[in-house]
mmCIF file of C-alpha atoms in Angstrom:
data_model
loop_
_atom_site.group_PDB
_atom_site.id
_atom_site.type_symbol
_atom_site.label_atom_id
_atom_site.label_comp_id
_atom_site.label_asym_id
_atom_site.label_seq_id
_atom_site.Cartn_x
_atom_site.Cartn_y
_atom_site.Cartn_z
ATOM 1 C CA MET K 17 207.301 49.896 -28.532
ATOM 2 C CA ARG K 18 205.156 51.593 -31.114
ATOM 3 C CA ASN K 19 206.325 54.318 -33.437
ATOM 4 C CA ASN K 20 203.883 57.147 -32.742
ATOM 5 C CA TYR K 21 205.100 59.342 -35.614
ATOM 6 C CA TRP K 22 203.505 57.064 -38.219
ATOM 7 C CA ASP K 23 200.107 57.933 -36.792
ATOM 8 C CA CYS K 24 200.762 61.618 -37.482
ATOM 9 C CA GLU K 25 201.924 61.016 -41.049
ATOM 10 C CA LYS K 26 198.448 61.552 -42.525
ATOM 11 C CA SER K 27 198.127 64.978 -40.945
ATOM 12 C CA ARG K 28 200.044 67.930 -42.336
ATOM 13 C CA ASP K 29 201.024 69.017 -38.857
ATOM 14 C CA ASP K 30 204.824 68.818 -39.089
ATOM 15 C CA VAL K 31 205.208 70.049 -35.529
ATOM 16 C CA GLY K 32 203.047 67.215 -34.209
ATOM 17 C CA ARG K 33 205.053 64.703 -36.211
ATOM 18 C CA ASP K 34 208.323 66.105 -34.898
ATOM 19 C CA LYS K 35 207.015 65.896 -31.338
ATOM 20 C CA ALA K 36 205.918 62.292 -31.902
ATOM 21 C CA ILE K 37 209.410 61.433 -33.266
ATOM 22 C CA LEU K 38 211.142 63.033 -30.318
ATOM 23 C CA LYS K 39 208.775 61.266 -27.895
ATOM 24 C CA ASP K 40 209.585 57.932 -29.592
ATOM 25 C CA ILE K 41 213.310 58.620 -29.295
ATOM 26 C CA GLN K 42 212.857 59.471 -25.624
ATOM 27 C CA GLN K 43 211.017 56.214 -25.066
ATOM 28 C CA HIS K 44 213.897 54.316 -26.655
ATOM 29 C CA LYS K 45 216.363 56.147 -24.395
ATOM 30 C CA ILE K 46 214.301 55.199 -21.362
ATOM 31 C CA GLY K 47 214.187 51.615 -22.583
ATOM 32 C CA ARG K 48 217.949 51.610 -23.069
ATOM 33 C CA GLU K 49 218.508 52.861 -19.525
ATOM 34 C CA LYS K 50 216.070 50.304 -18.194
ATOM 35 C CA GLY K 51 217.894 47.588 -20.135
ATOM 36 C CA ILE K 52 221.212 48.650 -18.635
ATOM 37 C CA GLY K 53 219.676 48.696 -15.152
ATOM 38 C CA ASP K 54 217.981 45.301 -15.598
ATOM 39 C CA GLY K 55 221.178 43.842 -16.972
ATOM 40 C CA VAL K 56 223.084 44.737 -13.824
ATOM 41 C CA VAL K 57 220.410 43.029 -11.681
ATOM 42 C CA ASN K 58 220.304 39.979 -13.946
ATOM 43 C CA GLY K 59 224.047 39.422 -14.195
ATOM 44 C CA LYS K 60 223.594 36.128 -16.009
ATOM 45 C CA LEU K 61 222.021 37.938 -18.944
ATOM 46 C CA TRP K 62 224.967 40.269 -19.189
ATOM 47 C CA LYS K 63 227.454 37.427 -19.093
ATOM 48 C CA SER K 64 225.661 35.549 -21.875
ATOM 49 C CA LEU K 65 225.593 38.661 -24.110
ATOM 50 C CA GLY K 66 229.113 39.883 -23.612
ATOM 51 C CA SER K 67 230.751 42.444 -21.413
ATOM 52 C CA GLN K 68 228.743 45.261 -19.918
ATOM 53 C CA GLU K 69 231.075 47.825 -21.424
ATOM 54 C CA SER K 70 230.711 46.484 -24.963
ATOM 55 C CA ILE K 71 226.938 46.484 -24.697
ATOM 56 C CA ARG K 72 226.979 49.975 -23.181
ATOM 57 C CA VAL K 73 229.151 51.182 -26.083
ATOM 58 C CA GLU K 74 226.831 49.578 -28.612
ATOM 59 C CA LEU K 75 223.767 51.149 -26.977
ATOM 60 C CA GLN K 76 225.479 54.559 -26.970
ATOM 61 C CA ALA K 77 226.264 54.183 -30.688
ATOM 62 C CA LEU K 78 222.627 53.301 -31.378
ATOM 63 C CA SER K 79 221.480 56.240 -29.280
ATOM 64 C CA LYS K 80 223.751 58.554 -31.277
ATOM 65 C CA ASP K 81 222.301 57.173 -34.516
ATOM 66 C CA TRP K 82 218.781 57.809 -33.239
ATOM 67 C CA ASP K 83 219.676 61.371 -32.277
ATOM 68 C CA GLU K 84 221.197 62.015 -35.709
ATOM 69 C CA ALA K 85 218.142 60.524 -37.399
ATOM 70 C CA ALA K 86 215.845 62.779 -35.351
ATOM 71 C CA GLU K 87 217.880 65.868 -36.268
ATOM 72 C CA ASN K 88 217.878 64.864 -39.942
ATOM 73 C CA GLN K 89 214.117 64.320 -39.843
ATOM 74 C CA ILE K 90 213.571 67.779 -38.394
ATOM 75 C CA LYS K 91 215.806 69.311 -41.104
ATOM 76 C CA VAL K 92 213.997 67.389 -43.857
ATOM 77 C CA ASN K 93 210.617 68.498 -42.534
ATOM 78 C CA ALA K 94 211.790 72.140 -42.500
ATOM 79 C CA LYS K 95 213.019 71.818 -46.107
ATOM 80 C CA MET K 96 209.743 70.225 -47.159
ATOM 81 C CA LYS K 97 207.801 73.053 -45.579
ATOM 82 C CA LYS K 98 209.900 75.624 -47.516
ATOM 83 C CA LEU K 99 209.481 73.711 -50.752
ATOM 84 C CA LYS K 100 205.744 73.440 -50.295
ATOM 85 C CA LYS K 101 205.574 77.217 -49.907
ATOM 86 C CA LYS K 102 207.570 77.628 -53.103
ATOM 87 C CA VAL K 103 205.283 75.223 -54.968
ATOM 88 C CA GLU K 104 202.216 77.143 -53.756
ATOM 89 C CA LYS K 105 203.791 80.389 -54.972
ATOM 90 C CA VAL K 106 204.565 78.906 -58.377
ATOM 91 C CA GLU K 107 201.027 77.490 -58.645
ATOM 92 C CA LYS K 108 199.593 80.894 -57.795
ATOM 93 C CA ASP K 109 201.809 82.502 -60.477
ATOM 94 C CA ILE K 110 200.729 79.932 -63.066
ATOM 95 C CA LYS K 111 197.079 80.592 -62.224
ATOM 96 C CA LEU K 112 197.641 84.355 -62.585
ATOM 97 C CA PHE K 113 199.436 83.903 -65.911
ATOM 98 C CA THR K 114 196.690 81.661 -67.205
ATOM 99 C CA GLU K 115 193.986 84.138 -66.253
ATOM 100 C CA THR K 116 195.951 86.979 -67.885
ATOM 101 C CA LEU K 117 196.424 84.934 -71.071
ATOM 102 C CA GLU K 118 192.698 84.138 -71.219
ATOM 103 C CA ARG K 119 191.848 87.801 -70.701
ATOM 104 C CA TRP K 120 194.212 88.814 -73.518
ATOM 105 C CA ARG K 121 192.726 86.167 -75.840
ATOM 106 C CA SER K 122 189.211 87.378 -75.179
ATOM 107 C CA GLN K 123 190.260 90.983 -75.698
ATOM 108 C CA LYS K 124 191.944 90.000 -78.971
ATOM 109 C CA GLY K 125 188.763 88.246 -80.035
ATOM 110 C CA CYS K 126 186.712 91.334 -79.227
ATOM 111 C CA GLY K 127 189.156 93.485 -81.140
ATOM 112 C CA ILE K 128 188.924 91.311 -84.258
ATOM 113 C CA GLN K 129 185.114 91.256 -84.014
ATOM 114 C CA HIS K 130 185.006 95.067 -83.716
ATOM 115 C CA HIS K 131 187.404 95.436 -86.636
ATOM 116 C CA SER K 132 185.198 93.163 -88.792
ATOM 117 C CA GLN K 133 182.108 95.115 -87.882
ATOM 118 C CA ALA K 134 183.862 98.392 -88.678
ATOM 119 C CA GLU K 135 184.942 97.092 -92.115
ATOM 120 C CA GLU K 136 181.363 95.964 -92.824
ATOM 121 C CA ALA K 137 180.004 99.321 -91.798
ATOM 122 C CA ALA K 138 182.551 101.114 -93.945
ATOM 123 C CA GLY K 139 181.733 98.872 -96.916
ATOM 124 C CA ARG K 140 178.029 99.693 -96.637
ATOM 125 C CA GLY K 141 178.494 103.358 -96.189
#
C-alpha cells in the first residue's frame, strides 16, 4: 500500500492532506478486514501465526493506534494553520513598523535640513 498523504505534502492544501491520510487509514482498515477474512479461509495460516483471537486483538490495537494518529495529525494541522496566521500577522506588523520608522527618519532628516537652511538664512540676513 502506498501512503497518499506524502504526495500532498508539497502543497499547502491541509484539507487535501487530511483527506489523503483518512483515505490511507481507510485502506488499512479494509486490508485488515480482508486479512481477517482470508485468514479464516486459509486456516493453516492462522494456526501458524497464533490464535485468531490474539491476532484480531493485535489488529484492533493497531487500528486504534492508526485512528489516534489520524486524529493527532488533524489537530496538528489545525494548530499549524493557526500559527501560520499568527506569523503572517506578526510579519505584517513588522513591515508596518519598519515603514513607519523609515518615514520618521526621513521626516527627521528633512527637519534637520530645514533647520540648517533657516539658520543659514538668519545668519545672512
